[in-house]
mmCIF file of C-alpha atoms and ligand atoms in Angstrom:
data_model
loop_
_atom_site.group_PDB
_atom_site.id
_atom_site.type_symbol
_atom_site.label_atom_id
_atom_site.label_comp_id
_atom_site.label_asym_id
_atom_site.label_seq_id
_atom_site.Cartn_x
_atom_site.Cartn_y
_atom_site.Cartn_z
ATOM 1 C CA UNK L 1 0.000 0.000 0.000
ATOM 2 C CA UNK L 2 1.440 3.443 -0.900
ATOM 3 C CA UNK L 3 2.700 5.507 2.025
ATOM 4 C CA UNK L 4 2.009 9.219 1.848
ATOM 5 C CA UNK L 5 4.199 11.529 3.917
ATOM 6 C CA UNK L 6 2.580 14.836 4.874
ATOM 7 C CA UNK L 7 3.975 17.363 7.339
ATOM 8 C CA UNK L 8 6.516 14.820 8.625
ATOM 9 C CA UNK L 9 4.020 11.989 9.304
ATOM 10 C CA UNK L 10 3.357 8.830 7.265
ATOM 11 C CA UNK L 11 -0.127 7.677 6.248
ATOM 12 C CA UNK L 12 -1.187 4.415 4.576
ATOM 13 C CA UNK L 13 -3.311 5.373 1.548
ATOM 14 C CA UNK L 14 -4.773 2.481 -0.479
ATOM 15 C CA UNK L 15 -4.459 2.674 -4.269
ATOM 16 C CA UNK L 16 -8.202 2.146 -4.737
ATOM 17 C CA UNK L 17 -9.162 5.133 -2.578
ATOM 18 C CA UNK L 18 -9.112 8.856 -3.299
ATOM 19 C CA UNK L 19 -6.171 10.413 -1.452
ATOM 20 C CA UNK L 20 -8.255 13.358 -0.190
ATOM 21 C CA UNK L 21 -10.723 10.924 1.423
ATOM 22 C CA UNK L 22 -8.216 8.471 2.865
ATOM 23 C CA UNK L 23 -6.241 11.311 4.479
ATOM 24 C CA UNK L 24 -9.484 12.805 5.845
ATOM 25 C CA UNK L 25 -10.337 9.432 7.429
ATOM 26 C CA UNK L 26 -6.967 9.595 9.180
ATOM 27 C CA UNK L 27 -7.620 13.105 10.509
ATOM 28 C CA UNK L 28 -5.796 15.132 7.824
ATOM 29 C CA UNK L 29 -8.098 17.693 6.230
ATOM 30 C CA UNK L 30 -6.635 19.145 3.026
ATOM 31 C CA UNK L 31 -8.429 22.191 1.569
ATOM 32 C CA UNK L 32 -11.140 21.070 -0.881
ATOM 33 C CA UNK L 33 -14.429 22.184 -2.338
ATOM 34 C CA UNK L 34 -16.011 20.746 -5.515
ATOM 35 C CA UNK L 35 -14.324 17.289 -5.381
ATOM 36 C CA UNK L 36 -14.815 16.964 -9.133
ATOM 37 C CA UNK L 37 -11.491 18.369 -10.314
ATOM 38 C CA UNK L 38 -12.932 21.755 -11.349
ATOM 39 C CA UNK L 39 -12.202 24.242 -8.577
ATOM 40 C CA UNK L 40 -8.591 23.176 -7.886
ATOM 41 C CA UNK L 41 -8.922 24.058 -4.182
ATOM 42 C CA UNK L 42 -7.224 20.722 -3.390
ATOM 43 C CA UNK L 43 -4.210 21.436 -5.605
ATOM 44 C CA UNK L 44 -1.347 19.612 -3.893
ATOM 45 C CA UNK L 45 2.321 19.195 -4.702
ATOM 46 C CA UNK L 46 4.342 15.981 -4.821
ATOM 47 C CA UNK L 47 7.621 16.965 -3.139
ATOM 48 C CA UNK L 48 8.949 13.490 -3.956
ATOM 49 C CA UNK L 49 7.377 10.579 -5.829
ATOM 50 C CA UNK L 50 5.132 10.678 -8.882
ATOM 51 C CA UNK L 51 1.446 11.574 -8.853
ATOM 52 C CA UNK L 52 -0.828 9.474 -11.116
ATOM 53 C CA UNK L 53 -1.533 10.983 -14.560
ATOM 54 C CA UNK L 54 -5.303 11.082 -13.855
ATOM 55 C CA UNK L 55 -4.696 13.467 -10.937
ATOM 56 C CA UNK L 56 -2.875 15.910 -13.250
ATOM 57 C CA UNK L 57 -5.468 15.844 -16.056
ATOM 58 C CA UNK L 58 -6.546 19.360 -17.046
ATOM 59 C CA UNK L 59 -3.703 21.077 -15.172
ATOM 60 C CA UNK L 60 -1.442 23.383 -17.126
ATOM 61 C CA UNK L 61 1.690 21.590 -18.287
ATOM 62 C CA UNK L 62 3.781 24.044 -16.248
ATOM 63 C CA UNK L 63 2.008 22.921 -13.058
ATOM 64 C CA UNK L 64 2.096 19.203 -13.883
ATOM 65 C CA UNK L 65 5.833 19.426 -14.590
ATOM 66 C CA UNK L 66 6.345 20.820 -11.069
ATOM 67 C CA UNK L 67 4.550 17.846 -9.504
ATOM 68 C CA UNK L 68 1.227 19.575 -8.817
ATOM 69 C CA UNK L 69 -1.867 17.352 -8.777
ATOM 70 C CA UNK L 70 -5.478 17.350 -7.574
ATOM 71 C CA UNK L 71 -5.922 15.373 -4.356
ATOM 72 C CA UNK L 72 -9.630 14.836 -5.140
ATOM 73 C CA UNK L 73 -8.679 12.971 -8.349
ATOM 74 C CA UNK L 74 -5.691 11.079 -6.950
ATOM 75 C CA UNK L 75 -5.613 7.339 -6.301
ATOM 76 C CA UNK L 76 -1.961 7.020 -5.240
ATOM 77 C CA UNK L 77 0.076 4.452 -7.143
ATOM 78 C CA UNK L 78 3.343 4.760 -5.203
ATOM 79 C CA UNK L 79 4.876 6.444 -2.139
ATOM 80 C CA UNK L 80 4.905 10.240 -2.214
ATOM 81 C CA UNK L 81 5.791 13.111 0.052
ATOM 82 C CA UNK L 82 3.219 15.840 -0.469
ATOM 83 C CA UNK L 83 2.693 19.465 0.537
ATOM 84 C CA UNK L 84 0.061 22.108 -0.019
ATOM 85 C CA UNK L 85 0.389 24.040 -3.269
ATOM 86 C CA UNK L 86 2.275 27.229 -2.626
ATOM 87 C CA UNK L 87 0.564 28.979 -5.545
ATOM 88 C CA UNK L 88 -2.746 28.778 -3.649
ATOM 89 C CA UNK L 89 -1.875 30.541 -0.424
ATOM 90 C CA UNK L 90 -4.242 31.285 2.441
ATOM 91 C CA UNK L 91 -5.034 34.974 2.939
ATOM 92 C CA UNK L 92 -6.958 36.884 5.604
ATOM 93 C CA UNK L 93 -9.509 39.438 4.522
ATOM 94 C CA UNK L 94 -12.404 41.523 5.869
ATOM 95 C CA UNK L 95 -15.852 42.275 4.448
ATOM 96 C CA UNK L 96 -15.961 45.987 3.689
ATOM 97 C CA UNK L 97 -19.256 46.236 1.831
ATOM 98 C CA UNK L 98 -22.323 44.146 0.959
ATOM 99 C CA UNK L 99 -24.917 45.373 -1.546
ATOM 100 C CA UNK L 100 -27.844 43.840 -3.457
ATOM 101 C CA UNK L 101 -27.367 43.819 -7.251
ATOM 102 C CA UNK L 102 -30.839 42.343 -7.749
ATOM 103 C CA UNK L 103 -33.197 40.139 -5.690
ATOM 104 C CA UNK L 104 -30.980 37.070 -5.877
ATOM 105 C CA UNK L 105 -27.449 38.446 -6.318
ATOM 106 C CA UNK L 106 -25.307 40.399 -3.865
ATOM 107 C CA UNK L 107 -21.995 42.139 -4.378
ATOM 108 C CA UNK L 108 -19.370 41.641 -1.674
ATOM 109 C CA UNK L 109 -16.304 43.824 -1.426
ATOM 110 C CA UNK L 110 -13.418 42.345 0.541
ATOM 111 C CA UNK L 111 -10.231 44.036 1.665
ATOM 112 C CA UNK L 112 -7.328 43.140 -0.620
ATOM 113 C CA UNK L 113 -4.410 41.549 1.224
ATOM 114 C CA UNK L 114 -1.137 43.406 0.492
ATOM 115 C CA UNK L 115 0.675 40.489 -1.120
ATOM 116 C CA UNK L 116 -2.284 39.087 -3.079
ATOM 117 C CA UNK L 117 -1.711 39.181 -6.873
ATOM 118 C CA UNK L 118 -4.299 37.950 -9.341
ATOM 119 C CA UNK L 119 -5.752 38.369 -12.819
ATOM 120 C CA UNK L 120 -9.298 39.723 -13.199
ATOM 121 C CA UNK L 121 -11.556 36.706 -13.860
ATOM 122 C CA UNK L 122 -9.629 34.251 -11.673
ATOM 123 C CA UNK L 123 -11.389 32.883 -8.612
ATOM 124 C CA UNK L 124 -10.754 32.541 -4.900
ATOM 125 C CA UNK L 125 -11.870 29.818 -2.522
ATOM 126 C CA UNK L 126 -13.634 31.638 0.279
ATOM 127 C CA UNK L 127 -13.547 30.067 3.735
ATOM 128 C CA UNK L 128 -16.201 30.380 6.450
ATOM 129 C CA UNK L 129 -14.094 30.741 9.615
ATOM 130 C CA UNK L 130 -16.435 28.858 11.992
ATOM 131 C CA UNK L 131 -16.168 25.494 10.189
ATOM 132 C CA UNK L 132 -13.799 26.018 7.222
ATOM 133 C CA UNK L 133 -16.655 25.508 4.722
ATOM 134 C CA UNK L 134 -15.065 26.530 1.402
ATOM 135 C CA UNK L 135 -16.631 27.677 -1.872
ATOM 136 C CA UNK L 136 -15.199 29.178 -5.071
ATOM 137 C CA UNK L 137 -16.124 32.723 -6.143
ATOM 138 C CA UNK L 138 -14.858 34.623 -9.171
ATOM 139 C CA UNK L 139 -13.133 37.990 -9.000
ATOM 140 C CA UNK L 140 -15.038 40.771 -10.778
ATOM 141 C CA UNK L 141 -12.497 43.413 -9.721
ATOM 142 C CA UNK L 142 -9.225 44.504 -11.290
ATOM 143 C CA UNK L 143 -5.904 43.873 -9.533
ATOM 144 C CA UNK L 144 -5.417 47.665 -9.434
ATOM 145 C CA UNK L 145 -8.677 48.118 -7.447
ATOM 146 C CA UNK L 146 -8.462 48.687 -3.692
ATOM 147 C CA UNK L 147 -10.915 45.876 -2.920
ATOM 148 C CA UNK L 148 -11.820 42.400 -4.197
ATOM 149 C CA UNK L 149 -15.310 42.240 -5.713
ATOM 150 C CA UNK L 150 -17.469 39.095 -5.704
ATOM 151 C CA UNK L 151 -20.998 38.539 -7.073
ATOM 152 C CA UNK L 152 -22.867 35.883 -5.112
ATOM 153 C CA UNK L 153 -26.110 34.212 -6.178
ATOM 154 C CA UNK L 154 -28.451 32.905 -3.498
ATOM 155 C CA UNK L 155 -28.763 29.137 -3.948
ATOM 156 C CA UNK L 156 -31.832 27.613 -2.238
ATOM 157 C CA UNK L 157 -30.661 25.904 0.978
ATOM 158 C CA UNK L 158 -27.097 26.889 0.024
ATOM 159 C CA UNK L 159 -24.761 26.662 3.013
ATOM 160 C CA UNK L 160 -22.279 29.342 1.967
ATOM 161 C CA UNK L 161 -24.483 31.606 -0.154
ATOM 162 C CA UNK L 162 -27.241 31.564 2.506
ATOM 163 C CA UNK L 163 -24.686 32.503 5.162
ATOM 164 C CA UNK L 164 -23.230 35.288 3.012
ATOM 165 C CA UNK L 165 -26.707 36.696 2.267
ATOM 166 C CA UNK L 166 -28.195 36.439 5.743
ATOM 167 C CA UNK L 167 -25.433 36.450 8.345
ATOM 168 C CA UNK L 168 -22.135 37.975 7.273
ATOM 169 C CA UNK L 169 -21.795 41.580 8.330
ATOM 170 C CA UNK L 170 -19.499 44.383 7.304
ATOM 171 C CA UNK L 171 -16.249 44.203 9.272
ATOM 172 C CA UNK L 172 -16.306 40.414 9.611
ATOM 173 C CA UNK L 173 -12.945 38.658 9.256
ATOM 174 C CA UNK L 174 -12.818 35.956 6.543
ATOM 175 C CA UNK L 175 -10.122 33.974 4.774
ATOM 176 C CA UNK L 176 -9.554 32.559 1.315
ATOM 177 C CA UNK L 177 -7.189 30.473 -0.774
ATOM 178 C CA UNK L 178 -6.175 31.694 -4.190
ATOM 179 C CA UNK L 179 -5.962 32.853 -6.810
ATOM 180 C CA UNK L 180 -6.951 29.952 -9.095
ATOM 181 C CA UNK L 181 -8.115 29.457 -12.654
ATOM 182 C CA UNK L 182 -6.903 30.446 -16.086
ATOM 183 C CA UNK L 183 -9.971 32.243 -17.396
ATOM 184 C CA UNK L 184 -8.409 35.686 -17.743
ATOM 185 C CA UNK L 185 -7.275 38.216 -20.339
ATOM 186 C CA UNK L 186 -3.728 38.377 -21.668
ATOM 187 C CA UNK L 187 -2.847 41.231 -24.051
ATOM 188 C CA UNK L 188 -1.406 38.792 -26.626
ATOM 189 C CA UNK L 189 -3.358 40.092 -29.597
ATOM 190 C CA UNK L 190 -5.339 43.359 -29.258
ATOM 191 C CA UNK L 191 -6.772 42.818 -32.779
ATOM 192 C CA UNK L 192 -8.430 39.478 -31.949
ATOM 193 C CA UNK L 193 -12.232 39.741 -31.425
ATOM 194 C CA UNK L 194 -13.424 38.615 -27.996
ATOM 195 C CA UNK L 195 -16.682 36.863 -27.120
ATOM 196 C CA UNK L 196 -17.774 36.593 -23.484
ATOM 197 C CA UNK L 197 -20.894 34.665 -22.507
ATOM 198 C CA UNK L 198 -22.325 33.870 -19.098
ATOM 199 C CA UNK L 199 -25.608 33.424 -17.287
ATOM 200 C CA UNK L 200 -26.405 34.756 -13.798
ATOM 201 C CA UNK L 201 -23.275 35.339 -11.711
ATOM 202 C CA UNK L 202 -21.259 33.956 -14.621
ATOM 203 C CA UNK L 203 -21.046 37.699 -15.283
ATOM 204 C CA UNK L 204 -18.632 38.191 -12.340
ATOM 205 C CA UNK L 205 -15.415 36.939 -14.002
ATOM 206 C CA UNK L 206 -16.534 38.315 -17.392
ATOM 207 C CA UNK L 207 -17.006 41.787 -15.916
ATOM 208 C CA UNK L 208 -13.447 41.635 -14.568
ATOM 209 C CA UNK L 209 -12.076 40.389 -17.902
ATOM 210 C CA UNK L 210 -13.896 43.117 -19.888
ATOM 211 C CA UNK L 211 -12.589 45.909 -17.667
ATOM 212 C CA UNK L 212 -9.100 44.437 -17.920
ATOM 213 C CA UNK L 213 -9.236 44.167 -21.735
ATOM 214 C CA UNK L 214 -10.528 47.745 -22.060
ATOM 215 C CA UNK L 215 -7.902 49.054 -19.649
ATOM 216 C CA UNK L 216 -5.215 47.256 -21.661
ATOM 217 C CA UNK L 217 -6.586 48.949 -24.807
ATOM 218 C CA UNK L 218 -7.943 45.899 -26.606
ATOM 219 C CA UNK L 219 -8.879 47.270 -30.024
ATOM 220 C CA UNK L 220 -10.973 44.533 -31.701
ATOM 221 C CA UNK L 221 -14.693 44.078 -30.907
ATOM 222 C CA UNK L 222 -15.539 42.733 -27.428
ATOM 223 C CA UNK L 223 -18.999 41.112 -27.364
ATOM 224 C CA UNK L 224 -20.684 40.350 -24.037
ATOM 225 C CA UNK L 225 -23.886 38.240 -23.906
ATOM 226 C CA UNK L 226 -25.302 38.092 -20.377
ATOM 227 C CA UNK L 227 -28.221 35.726 -19.895
ATOM 228 C CA UNK L 228 -30.892 35.099 -17.327
ATOM 229 C CA UNK L 229 -34.208 33.274 -17.118
ATOM 230 C CA UNK L 230 -36.081 36.609 -17.056
ATOM 231 C CA UNK L 231 -35.324 40.338 -17.014
ATOM 232 C CA UNK L 232 -35.294 40.494 -13.196
ATOM 233 C CA UNK L 233 -32.309 38.097 -13.064
ATOM 234 C CA UNK L 234 -30.009 40.427 -15.019
ATOM 235 C CA UNK L 235 -27.821 42.911 -13.146
ATOM 236 C CA UNK L 236 -25.300 45.723 -13.765
ATOM 237 C CA UNK L 237 -27.416 46.616 -16.822
ATOM 238 C CA UNK L 238 -26.853 50.353 -16.441
ATOM 239 C CA UNK L 239 -23.103 49.998 -15.805
ATOM 240 C CA UNK L 240 -22.665 47.755 -18.848
ATOM 241 C CA UNK L 241 -24.720 50.121 -21.029
ATOM 242 C CA UNK L 242 -22.481 52.977 -19.963
ATOM 243 C CA UNK L 243 -19.400 50.953 -20.948
ATOM 244 C CA UNK L 244 -21.084 50.150 -24.272
ATOM 245 C CA UNK L 245 -21.619 53.897 -24.877
ATOM 246 C CA UNK L 246 -18.137 54.838 -23.732
ATOM 247 C CA UNK L 247 -16.133 52.269 -25.756
ATOM 248 C CA UNK L 248 -16.867 51.836 -29.473
ATOM 249 C CA UNK L 249 -15.398 48.314 -29.459
ATOM 250 C CA UNK L 250 -17.555 47.020 -26.551
ATOM 251 C CA UNK L 251 -21.007 45.555 -27.298
ATOM 252 C CA UNK L 252 -23.384 44.429 -24.521
ATOM 253 C CA UNK L 253 -26.371 42.167 -25.229
ATOM 254 C CA UNK L 254 -28.670 41.302 -22.304
ATOM 255 C CA UNK L 255 -30.490 38.003 -23.015
ATOM 256 C CA UNK L 256 -33.564 36.411 -21.429
ATOM 257 C CA UNK L 257 -35.111 32.985 -21.861
ATOM 258 C CA UNK L 258 -38.666 34.038 -20.902
ATOM 259 C CA UNK L 259 -40.565 37.269 -21.508
ATOM 260 C CA UNK L 260 -39.350 40.512 -23.012
ATOM 261 C CA UNK L 261 -35.669 41.328 -23.036
ATOM 262 C CA UNK L 262 -34.494 44.821 -22.065
ATOM 263 C CA UNK L 263 -34.135 47.246 -25.018
ATOM 264 C CA UNK L 264 -31.297 46.183 -27.308
ATOM 265 C CA UNK L 265 -31.368 42.646 -25.896
ATOM 266 C CA UNK L 266 -32.312 39.219 -27.245
ATOM 267 C CA UNK L 267 -34.865 36.599 -26.245
ATOM 268 C CA UNK L 268 -34.053 32.891 -26.447
ATOM 269 C CA UNK L 269 -31.647 30.266 -25.234
ATOM 270 C CA UNK L 270 -28.295 31.809 -24.199
ATOM 271 C CA UNK L 271 -26.622 28.652 -25.532
ATOM 272 C CA UNK L 272 -27.697 29.604 -29.071
ATOM 273 C CA UNK L 273 -27.912 33.415 -29.100
ATOM 274 C CA UNK L 274 -24.224 34.394 -29.560
ATOM 275 C CA UNK L 275 -23.899 32.223 -32.681
ATOM 276 C CA UNK L 276 -27.270 33.476 -33.975
ATOM 277 C CA UNK L 277 -26.128 37.066 -33.552
ATOM 278 C CA UNK L 278 -22.517 36.837 -34.739
ATOM 279 C CA UNK L 279 -22.456 33.953 -37.237
ATOM 280 C CA UNK L 280 -18.931 32.653 -37.826
ATOM 281 C CA UNK L 281 -16.709 32.750 -34.732
ATOM 282 C CA UNK L 282 -13.530 31.783 -36.513
ATOM 283 C CA UNK L 283 -10.604 33.716 -35.018
ATOM 284 C CA UNK L 284 -12.434 34.705 -31.807
ATOM 285 C CA UNK L 285 -11.024 34.360 -28.285
ATOM 286 C CA UNK L 286 -13.896 33.154 -26.101
ATOM 287 C CA UNK L 287 -14.652 33.231 -22.351
ATOM 288 C CA UNK L 288 -17.550 31.169 -20.942
ATOM 289 C CA UNK L 289 -18.511 31.213 -17.268
ATOM 290 C CA UNK L 290 -21.321 30.105 -14.981
ATOM 291 C CA UNK L 291 -23.792 27.229 -15.038
ATOM 292 C CA UNK L 292 -21.902 24.062 -16.111
ATOM 293 C CA UNK L 293 -24.647 22.831 -18.496
ATOM 294 C CA UNK L 294 -24.820 26.205 -20.263
ATOM 295 C CA UNK L 295 -21.013 26.349 -20.520
ATOM 296 C CA UNK L 296 -20.973 22.855 -22.090
ATOM 297 C CA UNK L 297 -23.628 23.798 -24.678
ATOM 298 C CA UNK L 298 -21.869 27.051 -25.520
ATOM 299 C CA UNK L 299 -18.491 25.339 -25.933
ATOM 300 C CA UNK L 300 -20.010 22.935 -28.415
ATOM 301 C CA UNK L 301 -21.946 25.576 -30.367
ATOM 302 C CA UNK L 302 -19.086 28.054 -30.450
ATOM 303 C CA UNK L 303 -16.645 25.392 -31.601
ATOM 304 C CA UNK L 304 -19.103 24.379 -34.351
ATOM 305 C CA UNK L 305 -19.267 28.062 -35.366
ATOM 306 C CA UNK L 306 -15.536 28.071 -36.067
ATOM 307 C CA UNK L 307 -13.708 29.036 -32.849
ATOM 308 C CA UNK L 308 -10.716 26.857 -32.042
ATOM 309 C CA UNK L 309 -10.933 24.801 -28.828
ATOM 310 C CA UNK L 310 -7.636 26.326 -27.656
ATOM 311 C CA UNK L 311 -9.154 29.798 -27.890
ATOM 312 C CA UNK L 312 -12.133 28.857 -25.678
ATOM 313 C CA UNK L 313 -11.525 29.537 -21.971
ATOM 314 C CA UNK L 314 -14.167 28.469 -19.511
ATOM 315 C CA UNK L 315 -14.967 28.410 -15.822
ATOM 316 C CA UNK L 316 -17.982 26.157 -15.195
ATOM 317 C CA UNK L 317 -19.375 26.926 -11.724
ATOM 318 C CA UNK L 318 -19.527 23.263 -10.626
ATOM 319 C CA UNK L 319 -21.487 22.707 -7.381
ATOM 320 C CA UNK L 320 -19.478 21.643 -4.363
ATOM 321 C CA UNK L 321 -19.802 18.018 -3.248
ATOM 322 C CA UNK L 322 -21.712 17.842 0.040
HETATM 323 C C1 FAD Z 1 -14.584 28.033 -10.420
HETATM 324 C C2 FAD Z 1 -15.908 28.425 -9.759
HETATM 325 C C3 FAD Z 1 -16.264 29.766 -9.684
HETATM 326 C C4 FAD Z 1 -17.479 30.122 -9.086
HETATM 327 N N1 FAD Z 1 -17.817 31.454 -9.046
HETATM 328 C C5 FAD Z 1 -19.010 31.809 -8.520
HETATM 329 C C6 FAD Z 1 -19.404 33.200 -8.491
HETATM 330 O O1 FAD Z 1 -18.669 34.102 -8.918
HETATM 331 N N2 FAD Z 1 -20.622 33.498 -7.976
HETATM 332 C C7 FAD Z 1 -21.472 32.532 -7.483
HETATM 333 O O2 FAD Z 1 -22.573 32.879 -7.022
HETATM 334 N N3 FAD Z 1 -21.114 31.212 -7.485
HETATM 335 C C8 FAD Z 1 -19.906 30.853 -7.972
HETATM 336 N N4 FAD Z 1 -19.536 29.516 -7.962
HETATM 337 C C9 FAD Z 1 -20.423 28.543 -7.280
HETATM 338 C C10 FAD Z 1 -20.114 28.520 -5.761
HETATM 339 O O3 FAD Z 1 -18.783 28.024 -5.565
HETATM 340 C C11 FAD Z 1 -21.057 27.638 -4.930
HETATM 341 O O4 FAD Z 1 -21.152 26.365 -5.522
HETATM 342 C C12 FAD Z 1 -22.448 28.249 -4.792
HETATM 343 O O5 FAD Z 1 -22.365 29.525 -4.150
HETATM 344 C C13 FAD Z 1 -23.365 27.339 -3.927
HETATM 345 O O6 FAD Z 1 -22.734 27.119 -2.695
HETATM 346 P P1 FAD Z 1 -23.639 26.964 -1.374
HETATM 347 O O7 FAD Z 1 -22.732 26.540 -0.262
HETATM 348 O O8 FAD Z 1 -24.472 28.166 -1.150
HETATM 349 O O9 FAD Z 1 -24.625 25.786 -1.756
HETATM 350 P P2 FAD Z 1 -24.478 24.215 -1.333
HETATM 351 O O10 FAD Z 1 -24.746 24.100 0.135
HETATM 352 O O11 FAD Z 1 -23.157 23.744 -1.847
HETATM 353 O O12 FAD Z 1 -25.624 23.574 -2.174
HETATM 354 C C14 FAD Z 1 -26.986 23.484 -1.724
HETATM 355 C C15 FAD Z 1 -27.797 22.671 -2.704
HETATM 356 O O13 FAD Z 1 -27.965 23.399 -3.929
HETATM 357 C C16 FAD Z 1 -27.386 22.694 -5.037
HETATM 358 N N5 FAD Z 1 -26.710 23.735 -5.820
HETATM 359 C C17 FAD Z 1 -25.512 24.308 -5.560
HETATM 360 N N6 FAD Z 1 -25.256 25.288 -6.443
HETATM 361 C C18 FAD Z 1 -26.330 25.365 -7.248
HETATM 362 C C19 FAD Z 1 -26.679 26.175 -8.357
HETATM 363 N N7 FAD Z 1 -25.859 27.131 -8.824
HETATM 364 N N8 FAD Z 1 -27.878 25.974 -8.958
HETATM 365 C C20 FAD Z 1 -28.717 25.017 -8.521
HETATM 366 N N9 FAD Z 1 -28.451 24.204 -7.460
HETATM 367 C C21 FAD Z 1 -27.292 24.382 -6.845
HETATM 368 C C22 FAD Z 1 -26.407 21.691 -4.423
HETATM 369 O O14 FAD Z 1 -26.217 20.574 -5.259
HETATM 370 C C23 FAD Z 1 -27.118 21.348 -3.107
HETATM 371 O O15 FAD Z 1 -28.126 20.401 -3.318
HETATM 372 C C24 FAD Z 1 -18.334 29.127 -8.535
HETATM 373 C C25 FAD Z 1 -17.939 27.782 -8.597
HETATM 374 C C26 FAD Z 1 -16.756 27.428 -9.201
HETATM 375 C C27 FAD Z 1 -16.345 25.962 -9.247
#
């Protein structure tokens, strides 16, 4: 049976069990959230030994080469010494502002720790101090902003979102791991058209990415499609309209599945609307965030419309395992 060394102690971890679970059964609680390989909260590093290939699937080659792997996807095949990933550090923060963006979405502003560097559109793994409950939330702010901005949707019976809506108060001390994710803007090609699509709080990372691209003087068209079931579920409409008026290259399309869309918007399935509106997407750089089923549909449709898979960046908001 493989022996896993962690913080100077040895643990027997069977090859047919997930490392995260077998360590938890032995009293070692590594950070984790979605347990499906999406959020990367459980990113761990093999200091010695070789992690199984399946536990490195989907990681950037630069991370895999350094021995990083996902503990929630790891069935150990041989002895390893492991440590927490240094790229996902724990930071302390404080809630400085909480505001409703619509009936089911709030904006939180958190103090930005001095040594916290990130790209707009990446996400953090927010920790509830009382029990270490951890959930991923995307950063809608720019690194140059004084505060970190999150958009949180209320999920019925949601442990973290319910707590953030109903109990957290301004001034409260919180913590997070991060930053994580590679859904962000790089100024590689300012002439490449951008397409950003998200439903609900899928707007959070997209809002950060748009501000970043505009600040870095992206010149080609930047199309944002923000979807919701109905008009009431949209938010930041006025702010996005103002950006649309201010920047000739930015185009905002609010989309609703049911009922009338706001002026200038579209009605229909958000999975289909961007392709309907733009036609060929060959040459586009694409960012898709939010509901995992919508992200899957969009990936497929946008690929079929000509975008290359390598140019499609996505952050599906997978639910955390209970
Ligand atoms: C990379 C990433 C980025 C994310 N960014 C954001 C963000 O910016 N804003 C944001 O609001 N959320 C975001 N999420 C989702 C977030 O991490 C939580 O999953 C969400 O807030 C629900 O957590 P909870 O503790 O309130 O609900 P839980 O207690 O985890 O869930 C309660 C119940 O609701 C179900 N459920 C959970 N989520 C949903 C949902 N969305 N729709 C329907 N049923 C659900 C669960 O399966 C469970 O049965 C992100 C997730 C990932 C992986």
